Structure formats: structure tokens, C-alpha cells
Amino acid sequence: MKSLTEYMWFNTKKDKEFVNITDDVQKVVTKSKIKEGLVLVSAMHITAGVFVNDEEDGIKSDLMEWAEKLAPFRRDYKHHNTGESNADAHLKSVLFHHQVVLPVTDGRLDLGPWQQVFYAEFDGQRRKKLIIKIIGE
Amino acid sequence: MKSLTEYMWFNTKKDKEFVNITDDVQKVVTKSKIKEGLVLVSAMHITAGVFVNDEEDGIKSDLMEWAEKLAPFRRDYKHHNTGESNADAHLKSVLFHHQVVLPVTDGRLDLGPWQQVFYAEFDGQRRKKLIIKIIGE
Amino acid sequence: MKSLTEYMWFNTKKDKEFVNITDDVQKVVTKSKIKEGLVLVSAMHITAGVFVNDEEDGIKSDLMEWAEKLAPFRRDYKHHNTGESNADAHLKSVLFHHQVVLPVTDGRLDLGPWQQVFYAEFDGQRRKKLIIKIIGE
């Protein structure tokens, strides 16, 4: 069994932003020389997510609006008694899930035609980290 | 390390439908001859999901109603400016998550007594694909 | 490739409760002697979840309130025609997702500074089971 672990850093311009990282993940897969395996792509923060969907501006905007509707910013979260103001980002992280596992077949991400991998920043404008870990052979 | 990759195709009669695929996944596990490992079951479309829950008609109906309540069909999603009308299916895919990873122990899916694996179609009546990939030994 | 499978049992005092299991998962990783791999942490019941977030009382309370808001207890779920009364716990299990996959690097859970692993009980006060399965080398 082979494995490779790489980290990516983000510092988004906007507070909330989706970043398409499909090519970055494929680069790690290629570098690993693993032909058959699984690659975990996982946010290392509790106010971010990782998900698979469509590289289309409309749906990305719809998804962000939907996140705000289901896990809205509010002043009165109990978490804010600590001095924080980002409880909504924690909820959004759970809603979107903080990770995906992607199949690797014949050295390539084995995705459907419209599947793209996104890092979902819900509390940005600061340095945040993500792990890409592949195992296989 | 051994691996096996299989694809399943769906063309559901209804636009939205849950399909129990537990036996199909077990067949891939058996065919792989892997005794200890992990199996990824992942939709290859951005308008479908995969989840684990109960084979009981009432809860399946409740789950579909809940999906519609939290990610409703609406005409005014921005995604629909592309000519599409299925933005709600994208949101439902994120809500349910598009994949699960199942443990394989002694050659069997290591599930709890009521755990069943479902393909969740949110934009059906067309050909859709799913990947089942197992790695282990 | 090496693997190790362990099971944890819960019998929470409260009907709904988050239990921090980060140390328990690390113990399985250490016991496995695996240095590089992936560990699946997965509820074996359809009324429980597993998620990664913050060990902070405020946000844990916010998360439980949010679960109740998005997947509320109601008498009139169809699942309750079976005599059950826990349909909301099924919905909450899907909302939080029933599992996570954690990276293991150099024999340690490779988590961000605030990432903690929680078992999410949504229908407690009874014996429930969780699987921790690690594969790697």
C-alpha cells in the first residue's frame, strides 16, 4: 500500500466563498503514482466544508443562499458568549459536511461528467488548512 | 492491497425515488474477495445522493417530504437561468450527501441491524451512474 | 495493508446528547500500529450521527437546537404509524451524516487544532453501537 499526504492553504478574499479544487486534488493523485485507491479531501477547520457539485455560477450562488437560509447568521447563538461571532459557519460546516472521499481509478479521479470538488469557506479572510490524503496501490 | 470497482446504472420511473442497493453493494464486496476493507458508494451525478437509513415505507416517505421542505422546488433559483429546472435536486444532493463509506469485516458489509444503503434520486427518469469501489485485503 | 476494527457502545443518560470520542478513536489508531491510513468512524444505528466540530459548550448547544429546528420532533410523521416515535432522530441522522473518515499520519489522527470527533445521539437512553475501522500501513 502506498500513501501521500498534502496540505492546502486558503485565505479567501470574501468571508464566504466556494473554491474549485478539483485540479489540485488530481495533482496530488498524479504525484502519488497511485492507480487504484481512495483520496480523502477534508477541511481542517470547523467552519469550512468540502463538497462535490457543479461548476456553474448560478447553482453556486443558490447553494450559498441556501446555506444562509438553513444556517443563518444570528447574534444570539450561545457560541457567541465566548466572544466569537461565527456560529453560523459551524452550522454550515455540518450542513455541507467537512469532507468527501473520492475514488481513484487508473490514476485519475473517477468522477461523473459534471462533478467538481469544492472547498466551502464559511468564515474566511484568514489562513485555513485542508488535508488531501490518498491511499492505494 | 486489493481493489475492485463497479458501476451501477439507474433510470428511475419517478422523478424522486429512494432505491435500496444494499444487496448490490454486498455482491461487489463478495466478488472482490476482500475480507477487511472499506467500500465507497458514491453517486456520479450532482443531483443524487447516497445515504444509510431504514427500509421502512413510512420513514422513506418522511425523508422525501423533509428533503422537499428543506430544499424545495422553486422557479426562481439562479441555476435556472441556464435553462435547467433542477436546482432543488442539487441542494437535496448536498443535504443528503452524495456518498457513504461502508466497513467490510470478514467479507461482509459491517452494518447495524437496521442499516440499509439507499441511492437517492432527486432528478430521475434518465440514466444516472453510481460507483462502488472497495479497497482492502 | 493492516487493519483493525473496534466497536464502542453508548447508553446515554439523555435522549439527545453529543459525546466527544476523539480520544477513543486515537486509542484504536495507536493500538493498530498503523502509521499512514484512513479510519472510518460510523454509527451503526439509523438514529445517530458522527461529526467533527468544536469542544465548546455553546456551539454544542447551538448545534442541538439547530438539529431540532431543521428536523423537529412531530407526532404526525408517517414512520410513527409503525408504533415508533423517533422519526425526527432519523432525519437528524441524515442531516449530521452518520459517519466521518479521518486521516492518520505518522500514527496520529491528523486533525486541525479545534477539530474534535463527536458521536451524536438523537434517540438515546438505550444501548447503541458504533464502529471504528482503520486501514493502512
Tab-separated table of C-alpha atoms in Angstrom:
chain	number	residue	atom	x	y	z
A	1	MET	CA	0.000	0.000	0.000
A	2	LYS	CA	1.187	3.488	-0.896
A	3	SER	CA	0.046	6.795	0.561
A	4	LEU	CA	0.610	10.501	0.090
A	5	THR	CA	-0.481	13.408	2.266
A	6	GLU	CA	-0.559	17.021	1.144
A	7	TYR	CA	-1.971	20.173	2.720
A	8	MET	CA	-3.561	23.160	1.001
A	9	TRP	CA	-3.879	26.646	2.467
A	10	PHE	CA	-6.647	29.146	1.792
A	11	ASN	CA	-7.048	32.795	2.616
A	12	THR	CA	-10.199	33.792	0.768
A	13	LYS	CA	-10.942	37.411	-0.127
A	14	LYS	CA	-14.570	37.008	0.792
A	15	ASP	CA	-15.957	35.859	4.124
A	16	LYS	CA	-17.921	33.112	2.363
A	17	GLU	CA	-16.683	31.552	-0.850
A	18	PHE	CA	-16.587	28.284	-2.791
A	19	VAL	CA	-13.187	27.387	-4.283
A	20	ASN	CA	-12.966	24.735	-7.010
A	21	ILE	CA	-10.061	22.435	-6.018
A	22	THR	CA	-10.608	19.565	-8.468
A	23	ASP	CA	-7.322	20.150	-10.320
A	24	ASP	CA	-5.389	20.463	-7.058
A	25	VAL	CA	-6.710	17.104	-5.887
A	26	GLN	CA	-5.877	15.480	-9.244
A	27	LYS	CA	-2.300	16.826	-8.953
A	28	VAL	CA	-1.875	15.022	-5.626
A	29	VAL	CA	-3.298	11.838	-7.152
A	30	THR	CA	-0.831	12.079	-10.072
A	31	LYS	CA	2.095	12.832	-7.753
A	32	SER	CA	1.258	9.791	-5.594
A	33	LYS	CA	1.551	7.441	-8.598
A	34	ILE	CA	-1.354	5.505	-7.051
A	35	LYS	CA	-3.515	3.843	-9.721
A	36	GLU	CA	-6.318	2.373	-7.592
A	37	GLY	CA	-7.324	3.891	-4.292
A	38	LEU	CA	-9.315	6.375	-2.260
A	39	VAL	CA	-8.491	10.018	-1.621
A	40	LEU	CA	-9.823	11.868	1.406
A	41	VAL	CA	-10.292	15.622	0.997
A	42	SER	CA	-11.091	17.120	4.379
A	43	ALA	CA	-11.227	20.627	5.848
A	44	MET	CA	-9.068	21.013	8.959
A	45	HIS	CA	-11.311	23.739	10.381
A	46	ILE	CA	-14.742	23.576	11.961
A	47	THR	CA	-16.129	26.492	9.958
A	48	ALA	CA	-15.474	25.104	6.462
A	49	GLY	CA	-16.741	22.275	4.305
A	50	VAL	CA	-15.860	20.187	1.278
A	51	PHE	CA	-18.484	19.067	-1.219
A	52	VAL	CA	-18.973	17.842	-4.776
A	53	ASN	CA	-21.274	19.709	-7.132
A	54	ASP	CA	-21.427	21.764	-10.312
A	55	GLU	CA	-19.033	24.460	-11.632
A	56	GLU	CA	-21.870	26.791	-12.607
A	57	ASP	CA	-22.197	30.295	-11.179
A	58	GLY	CA	-25.964	30.119	-10.719
A	59	ILE	CA	-26.014	26.965	-8.617
A	60	LYS	CA	-23.007	28.132	-6.573
A	61	SER	CA	-24.952	31.274	-5.747
A	62	ASP	CA	-28.074	29.196	-4.982
A	63	LEU	CA	-26.063	26.920	-2.697
A	64	MET	CA	-24.623	29.839	-0.728
A	65	GLU	CA	-28.076	31.428	-0.355
A	66	TRP	CA	-29.462	28.091	0.770
A	67	ALA	CA	-26.678	27.746	3.374
A	68	GLU	CA	-27.623	31.163	4.729
A	69	LYS	CA	-31.317	30.254	4.814
A	70	LEU	CA	-30.842	26.960	6.657
A	71	ALA	CA	-27.980	28.082	8.925
A	72	PRO	CA	-28.388	31.864	9.145
A	73	PHE	CA	-26.111	34.409	10.784
A	74	ARG	CA	-27.646	35.433	14.097
A	75	ARG	CA	-26.312	37.446	17.006
A	76	ASP	CA	-27.860	35.286	19.718
A	77	TYR	CA	-26.096	31.912	19.296
A	78	LYS	CA	-24.751	30.621	22.624
A	79	HIS	CA	-21.322	30.140	20.999
A	80	HIS	CA	-21.075	33.935	20.807
A	81	ASN	CA	-20.818	34.180	24.607
A	82	THR	CA	-17.177	33.152	24.031
A	83	GLY	CA	-16.589	36.357	22.045
A	84	GLU	CA	-16.874	34.589	18.685
A	85	SER	CA	-19.394	35.653	16.031
A	86	ASN	CA	-19.139	32.698	13.614
A	87	ALA	CA	-21.583	30.086	14.990
A	88	ASP	CA	-23.427	30.125	11.661
A	89	ALA	CA	-20.210	28.951	9.962
A	90	HIS	CA	-20.079	25.940	12.320
A	91	LEU	CA	-23.658	25.013	11.389
A	92	LYS	CA	-22.956	25.480	7.678
A	93	SER	CA	-19.900	23.195	8.030
A	94	VAL	CA	-22.122	20.418	9.424
A	95	LEU	CA	-24.804	21.069	6.759
A	96	PHE	CA	-22.367	20.707	3.846
A	97	HIS	CA	-20.188	18.108	5.632
A	98	HIS	CA	-16.497	18.862	6.073
A	99	GLN	CA	-15.159	16.156	3.768
A	100	VAL	CA	-15.522	13.877	0.776
A	101	VAL	CA	-13.827	10.622	-0.220
A	102	LEU	CA	-13.108	10.363	-3.945
A	103	PRO	CA	-12.432	7.202	-5.950
A	104	VAL	CA	-9.177	6.923	-7.914
A	105	THR	CA	-9.236	4.559	-10.901
A	106	ASP	CA	-6.320	4.080	-13.296
A	107	GLY	CA	-4.550	7.090	-11.760
A	108	ARG	CA	-7.449	9.537	-12.253
A	109	LEU	CA	-10.219	10.938	-10.031
A	110	ASP	CA	-13.154	8.748	-11.058
A	111	LEU	CA	-15.830	11.472	-11.157
A	112	GLY	CA	-19.001	11.886	-13.176
A	113	PRO	CA	-19.035	14.401	-16.068
A	114	TRP	CA	-20.250	17.374	-14.002
A	115	GLN	CA	-18.711	16.504	-10.649
A	116	GLN	CA	-16.291	19.097	-9.320
A	117	VAL	CA	-14.783	19.290	-5.833
A	118	PHE	CA	-15.213	22.483	-3.824
A	119	TYR	CA	-13.689	23.863	-0.658
A	120	ALA	CA	-16.504	25.731	1.094
A	121	GLU	CA	-15.251	28.651	3.161
A	122	PHE	CA	-17.840	29.931	5.623
A	123	ASP	CA	-15.550	32.083	7.818
A	124	GLY	CA	-12.772	33.329	5.587
A	125	GLN	CA	-10.335	36.189	5.233
A	126	ARG	CA	-7.873	34.243	7.355
A	127	ARG	CA	-5.475	31.323	6.808
A	128	LYS	CA	-7.258	27.971	6.737
A	129	LYS	CA	-5.946	24.484	6.015
A	130	LEU	CA	-7.192	21.382	4.188
A	131	ILE	CA	-5.775	17.866	4.001
A	132	ILE	CA	-5.637	15.663	0.899
A	133	LYS	CA	-4.680	12.091	1.765
A	134	ILE	CA	-4.594	9.267	-0.751
A	135	ILE	CA	-4.069	5.571	-0.044
A	136	GLY	CA	-3.948	2.765	-2.582
A	137	GLU	CA	-1.643	0.967	-4.927
B	1	MET	CA	-3.873	-4.399	-1.234
B	2	LYS	CA	-6.720	-5.481	-3.482
B	3	SER	CA	-9.373	-3.321	-5.094
B	4	LEU	CA	-12.484	-3.682	-7.221
B	5	THR	CA	-14.516	-1.007	-8.987
B	6	GLU	CA	-18.040	-1.493	-10.308
B	7	TYR	CA	-20.620	0.905	-11.689
B	8	MET	CA	-24.395	0.781	-11.325
B	9	TRP	CA	-26.894	2.461	-13.617
B	10	PHE	CA	-30.303	3.824	-12.641
B	11	ASN	CA	-33.234	5.072	-14.670
B	12	THR	CA	-35.954	5.584	-12.082
B	13	LYS	CA	-39.631	5.669	-13.036
B	14	LYS	CA	-40.290	8.536	-10.676
B	15	ASP	CA	-38.561	11.899	-10.650
B	16	LYS	CA	-37.638	11.409	-6.992
B	17	GLU	CA	-37.087	7.958	-5.548
B	18	PHE	CA	-35.021	6.034	-2.977
B	19	VAL	CA	-33.575	2.731	-4.237
B	20	ASN	CA	-32.286	0.165	-1.721
B	21	ILE	CA	-28.884	-1.000	-3.052
B	22	THR	CA	-27.601	-2.900	-0.004
B	23	ASP	CA	-27.581	-6.290	-1.775
B	24	ASP	CA	-25.873	-4.811	-4.840
B	25	VAL	CA	-23.078	-3.411	-2.693
B	26	GLN	CA	-22.682	-6.733	-0.849
B	27	LYS	CA	-22.368	-8.515	-4.220
B	28	VAL	CA	-19.416	-6.295	-5.142
B	29	VAL	CA	-17.832	-6.972	-1.747
B	30	THR	CA	-18.237	-10.738	-2.259
B	31	LYS	CA	-16.888	-10.589	-5.824
B	32	SER	CA	-13.801	-8.659	-4.640
B	33	LYS	CA	-12.858	-11.447	-2.197
B	34	ILE	CA	-11.716	-8.679	0.155
B	35	LYS	CA	-12.143	-9.661	3.794
B	36	GLU	CA	-11.127	-6.440	5.572
B	37	GLY	CA	-11.531	-3.055	3.930
B	38	LEU	CA	-13.595	-0.009	3.100
B	39	VAL	CA	-16.119	0.355	0.295
B	40	LEU	CA	-17.026	3.735	-1.148
B	41	VAL	CA	-20.538	4.064	-2.592
B	42	SER	CA	-20.800	7.374	-4.396
B	43	ALA	CA	-23.265	8.968	-6.813
B	44	MET	CA	-21.594	10.184	-10.017
B	45	HIS	CA	-24.180	12.933	-10.526
B	46	ILE	CA	-24.723	16.220	-8.746
B	47	THR	CA	-28.467	15.735	-8.358
B	48	ALA	CA	-28.395	12.438	-6.452
B	49	GLY	CA	-27.292	11.200	-3.045
B	50	VAL	CA	-26.366	8.048	-1.159
B	51	PHE	CA	-27.351	7.524	2.458
B	52	VAL	CA	-27.846	4.867	5.121
B	53	ASN	CA	-31.179	4.549	6.888
B	54	ASP	CA	-34.201	2.305	7.420
B	55	GLU	CA	-36.068	0.090	4.926
B	56	GLU	CA	-39.481	1.229	6.170
B	57	ASP	CA	-42.023	2.889	3.879
B	58	GLY	CA	-43.109	5.495	6.432
B	59	ILE	CA	-39.643	6.881	7.139
B	60	LYS	CA	-38.730	6.841	3.445
B	61	SER	CA	-41.793	8.964	2.765
B	62	ASP	CA	-40.924	11.237	5.717
B	63	LEU	CA	-37.361	11.634	4.417
B	64	MET	CA	-38.545	12.633	0.937
B	65	GLU	CA	-41.044	15.135	2.383
B	66	TRP	CA	-38.293	16.550	4.586
B	67	ALA	CA	-35.965	16.908	1.571
B	68	GLU	CA	-38.693	18.898	-0.188
B	69	LYS	CA	-39.275	21.073	2.879
B	70	LEU	CA	-35.596	21.947	3.406
B	71	ALA	CA	-34.617	22.148	-0.293
B	72	PRO	CA	-37.896	22.939	-2.088
B	73	PHE	CA	-38.568	23.113	-5.798
B	74	ARG	CA	-38.748	26.777	-6.806
B	75	ARG	CA	-38.840	28.504	-10.171
B	76	ASP	CA	-36.541	31.380	-9.190
B	77	TYR	CA	-33.219	29.654	-8.497
B	78	LYS	CA	-30.345	31.360	-10.341
B	79	HIS	CA	-29.293	27.980	-11.771
B	80	HIS	CA	-32.480	28.042	-13.835
B	81	ASN	CA	-31.148	30.915	-15.942
B	82	THR	CA	-29.140	28.199	-17.716
B	83	GLY	CA	-32.376	26.580	-18.873
B	84	GLU	CA	-32.262	23.906	-16.165
B	85	SER	CA	-35.119	23.396	-13.693
B	86	ASN	CA	-33.453	21.060	-11.190
B	87	ALA	CA	-31.636	23.346	-8.733
B	88	ASP	CA	-33.619	21.812	-5.877
B	89	ALA	CA	-32.066	18.422	-6.750
B	90	HIS	CA	-28.567	19.925	-6.368
B	91	LEU	CA	-29.472	21.236	-2.901
B	92	LYS	CA	-31.024	17.907	-1.904
B	93	SER	CA	-27.821	16.142	-3.044
B	94	VAL	CA	-25.770	18.300	-0.666
B	95	LEU	CA	-28.325	17.845	2.145
B	96	PHE	CA	-28.233	14.033	1.981
B	97	HIS	CA	-24.537	13.900	0.942
B	98	HIS	CA	-23.638	12.118	-2.265
B	99	GLN	CA	-21.738	9.221	-0.719
B	100	VAL	CA	-21.081	6.831	2.139
B	101	VAL	CA	-18.087	4.717	3.109
B	102	LEU	CA	-19.025	1.295	4.489
B	103	PRO	CA	-16.858	-1.007	6.605
B	104	VAL	CA	-16.172	-4.540	5.371
B	105	THR	CA	-15.328	-7.118	8.045
B	106	ASP	CA	-14.755	-10.803	7.356
B	107	GLY	CA	-16.046	-10.340	3.803
B	108	ARG	CA	-19.380	-8.769	4.798
B	109	LEU	CA	-20.747	-5.221	4.995
B	110	ASP	CA	-20.385	-4.491	8.709
B	111	LEU	CA	-23.722	-2.711	9.223
B	112	GLY	CA	-26.031	-2.377	12.205
B	113	PRO	CA	-29.265	-4.423	12.276
B	114	TRP	CA	-31.447	-1.760	10.609
B	115	GLN	CA	-28.861	-0.092	8.397
B	116	GLN	CA	-29.644	-0.227	4.687
B	117	VAL	CA	-27.905	1.662	1.868
B	118	PHE	CA	-30.009	3.837	-0.438
B	119	TYR	CA	-29.393	5.579	-3.728
B	120	ALA	CA	-31.356	8.837	-3.542
B	121	GLU	CA	-32.557	10.011	-6.925
B	122	PHE	CA	-33.674	13.647	-6.916
B	123	ASP	CA	-33.807	14.221	-10.702
B	124	GLY	CA	-34.675	10.909	-12.279
B	125	GLN	CA	-36.335	9.444	-15.345
B	126	ARG	CA	-32.958	9.487	-17.089
B	127	ARG	CA	-29.796	7.332	-16.975
B	128	LYS	CA	-27.658	8.027	-13.911
B	129	LYS	CA	-24.489	6.310	-12.690
B	130	LEU	CA	-23.044	5.305	-9.310
B	131	ILE	CA	-19.597	3.961	-8.384
B	132	ILE	CA	-18.872	1.211	-5.874
B	133	LYS	CA	-15.162	0.974	-5.096
B	134	ILE	CA	-13.700	-1.356	-2.483
B	135	ILE	CA	-10.111	-1.457	-1.243
B	136	GLY	CA	-8.665	-3.810	1.332
B	137	GLU	CA	-7.190	-7.265	1.754
C	1	MET	CA	-2.054	-3.486	4.423
C	2	LYS	CA	-3.064	-3.701	8.060
C	3	SER	CA	-6.496	-3.174	9.568
C	4	LEU	CA	-8.166	-3.052	12.962
C	5	THR	CA	-11.867	-2.983	13.824
C	6	GLU	CA	-13.268	-1.986	17.201
C	7	TYR	CA	-16.786	-1.297	18.420
C	8	MET	CA	-17.946	1.231	21.006
C	9	TRP	CA	-21.189	1.067	22.968
C	10	PHE	CA	-23.222	4.013	24.222
C	11	ASN	CA	-26.147	4.268	26.592
C	12	THR	CA	-26.595	7.996	27.049
C	13	LYS	CA	-28.394	9.449	30.069
C	14	LYS	CA	-30.166	11.990	27.921
C	15	ASP	CA	-32.367	11.301	24.915
C	16	LYS	CA	-30.205	13.630	22.796
C	17	GLU	CA	-26.520	14.114	23.538
C	18	PHE	CA	-23.162	14.743	21.879
C	19	VAL	CA	-20.299	12.548	23.173
C	20	ASN	CA	-16.695	13.529	22.421
C	21	ILE	CA	-14.946	10.334	21.245
C	22	THR	CA	-11.698	11.812	19.893
C	23	ASP	CA	-9.513	10.063	22.496
C	24	ASP	CA	-11.292	6.745	21.942
C	25	VAL	CA	-10.614	6.911	18.202
C	26	GLN	CA	-6.957	7.830	18.806
C	27	LYS	CA	-6.630	4.788	21.110
C	28	VAL	CA	-7.751	2.496	18.274
C	29	VAL	CA	-5.288	4.193	15.914
C	30	THR	CA	-2.447	3.659	18.414
C	31	LYS	CA	-3.441	0.045	19.055
C	32	SER	CA	-3.460	-0.686	15.301
C	33	LYS	CA	0.196	0.414	14.959
C	34	ILE	CA	-0.836	1.880	11.586
C	35	LYS	CA	1.232	4.944	10.689
C	36	GLU	CA	-0.440	6.062	7.434
C	37	GLY	CA	-4.073	5.324	6.712
C	38	LEU	CA	-7.748	6.184	6.977
C	39	VAL	CA	-10.059	5.498	9.894
C	40	LEU	CA	-13.811	5.218	9.431
C	41	VAL	CA	-15.942	6.195	12.434
C	42	SER	CA	-19.544	5.235	11.738
C	43	ALA	CA	-22.725	4.932	13.793
C	44	MET	CA	-24.352	1.513	13.461
C	45	HIS	CA	-27.834	2.920	14.103
C	46	ILE	CA	-30.141	4.976	11.921
C	47	THR	CA	-30.977	7.474	14.660
C	48	ALA	CA	-27.431	8.625	15.444
C	49	GLY	CA	-24.671	10.562	13.711
C	50	VAL	CA	-20.942	11.194	13.814
C	51	PHE	CA	-19.481	14.609	13.091
C	52	VAL	CA	-16.399	16.776	13.581
C	53	ASN	CA	-16.699	20.139	15.302
C	54	ASP	CA	-15.724	22.144	18.373
C	55	GLU	CA	-15.499	21.069	22.047
C	56	GLU	CA	-17.269	24.203	23.283
C	57	ASP	CA	-20.497	24.064	25.285
C	58	GLY	CA	-22.110	26.991	23.469
C	59	ILE	CA	-21.729	25.631	19.966
C	60	LYS	CA	-22.764	22.133	21.060
C	61	SER	CA	-25.964	23.637	22.438
C	62	ASP	CA	-26.431	25.699	19.244
C	63	LEU	CA	-25.937	22.568	17.115
C	64	MET	CA	-28.548	20.606	19.078
C	65	GLU	CA	-31.048	23.485	18.857
C	66	TRP	CA	-30.363	23.726	15.121
C	67	ALA	CA	-30.964	19.983	14.687
C	68	GLU	CA	-34.331	20.402	16.421
C	69	LYS	CA	-35.221	23.386	14.254
C	70	LEU	CA	-34.383	21.701	10.930
C	71	ALA	CA	-35.601	18.214	11.864
C	72	PRO	CA	-38.161	18.800	14.625
C	73	PHE	CA	-39.988	16.261	16.748
C	74	ARG	CA	-43.538	15.909	15.428
C	75	ARG	CA	-46.316	13.456	16.178
C	76	ASP	CA	-47.510	13.139	12.581
C	77	TYR	CA	-44.559	11.530	10.785
C	78	LYS	CA	-45.647	8.532	8.716
C	79	HIS	CA	-42.945	6.428	10.404
C	80	HIS	CA	-44.971	6.700	13.613
C	81	ASN	CA	-47.710	4.508	12.138
C	82	THR	CA	-45.340	1.631	12.986
C	83	GLY	CA	-45.617	2.487	16.686
C	84	GLU	CA	-42.279	4.324	16.726
C	85	SER	CA	-41.975	7.955	17.856
C	86	ASN	CA	-38.418	8.711	16.734
C	87	ALA	CA	-38.738	9.805	13.078
C	88	ASP	CA	-37.081	13.120	13.952
C	89	ALA	CA	-33.974	11.170	15.048
C	90	HIS	CA	-33.795	9.527	11.597
C	91	LEU	CA	-33.921	12.939	9.922
C	92	LYS	CA	-31.300	14.349	12.301
C	93	SER	CA	-29.041	11.366	11.491
C	94	VAL	CA	-29.186	12.239	7.780
C	95	LEU	CA	-28.689	15.968	8.500
C	96	PHE	CA	-25.491	15.398	10.523
C	97	HIS	CA	-24.402	12.362	8.444
C	98	HIS	CA	-23.787	9.095	10.257
C	99	GLN	CA	-20.039	8.910	9.695
C	100	VAL	CA	-16.690	10.556	9.156
C	101	VAL	CA	-13.402	9.332	7.669
C	102	LEU	CA	-10.335	10.655	9.487
C	103	PRO	CA	-6.774	10.835	8.171
C	104	VAL	CA	-3.993	9.098	10.113
C	105	THR	CA	-0.483	10.483	9.611
C	106	ASP	CA	2.587	9.226	11.475
C	107	GLY	CA	0.356	7.217	13.822
C	108	ARG	CA	-1.840	10.158	14.899
C	109	LEU	CA	-5.276	11.472	13.899
C	110	ASP	CA	-4.326	14.273	11.516
C	111	LEU	CA	-6.886	16.854	12.712
C	112	GLY	CA	-6.880	20.639	12.795
C	113	PRO	CA	-6.339	22.413	16.126
C	114	TRP	CA	-10.044	22.652	17.052
C	115	GLN	CA	-11.337	19.524	15.378
C	116	GLN	CA	-12.931	17.021	17.741
C	117	VAL	CA	-14.949	13.920	16.838
C	118	PHE	CA	-18.460	13.550	18.280
C	119	TYR	CA	-20.964	10.734	18.469
C	120	ALA	CA	-24.368	12.382	18.058
C	121	GLU	CA	-27.113	10.512	19.890
C	122	PHE	CA	-30.593	11.540	18.766
C	123	ASP	CA	-32.573	8.662	20.339
C	124	GLY	CA	-30.702	7.617	23.444
C	125	GLN	CA	-31.250	6.007	26.831
C	126	ARG	CA	-30.685	2.621	25.197
C	127	ARG	CA	-27.657	0.590	24.056
C	128	LYS	CA	-26.278	1.819	20.731
C	129	LYS	CA	-23.168	0.741	18.793
C	130	LEU	CA	-20.503	2.460	16.712
C	131	ILE	CA	-17.728	1.014	14.550
C	132	ILE	CA	-14.174	2.311	14.288
C	133	LYS	CA	-12.285	0.688	11.418
C	134	ILE	CA	-8.783	1.664	10.378
C	135	ILE	CA	-6.886	0.507	7.303
C	136	GLY	CA	-3.355	1.466	6.307
C	137	GLU	CA	0.252	0.572	6.877
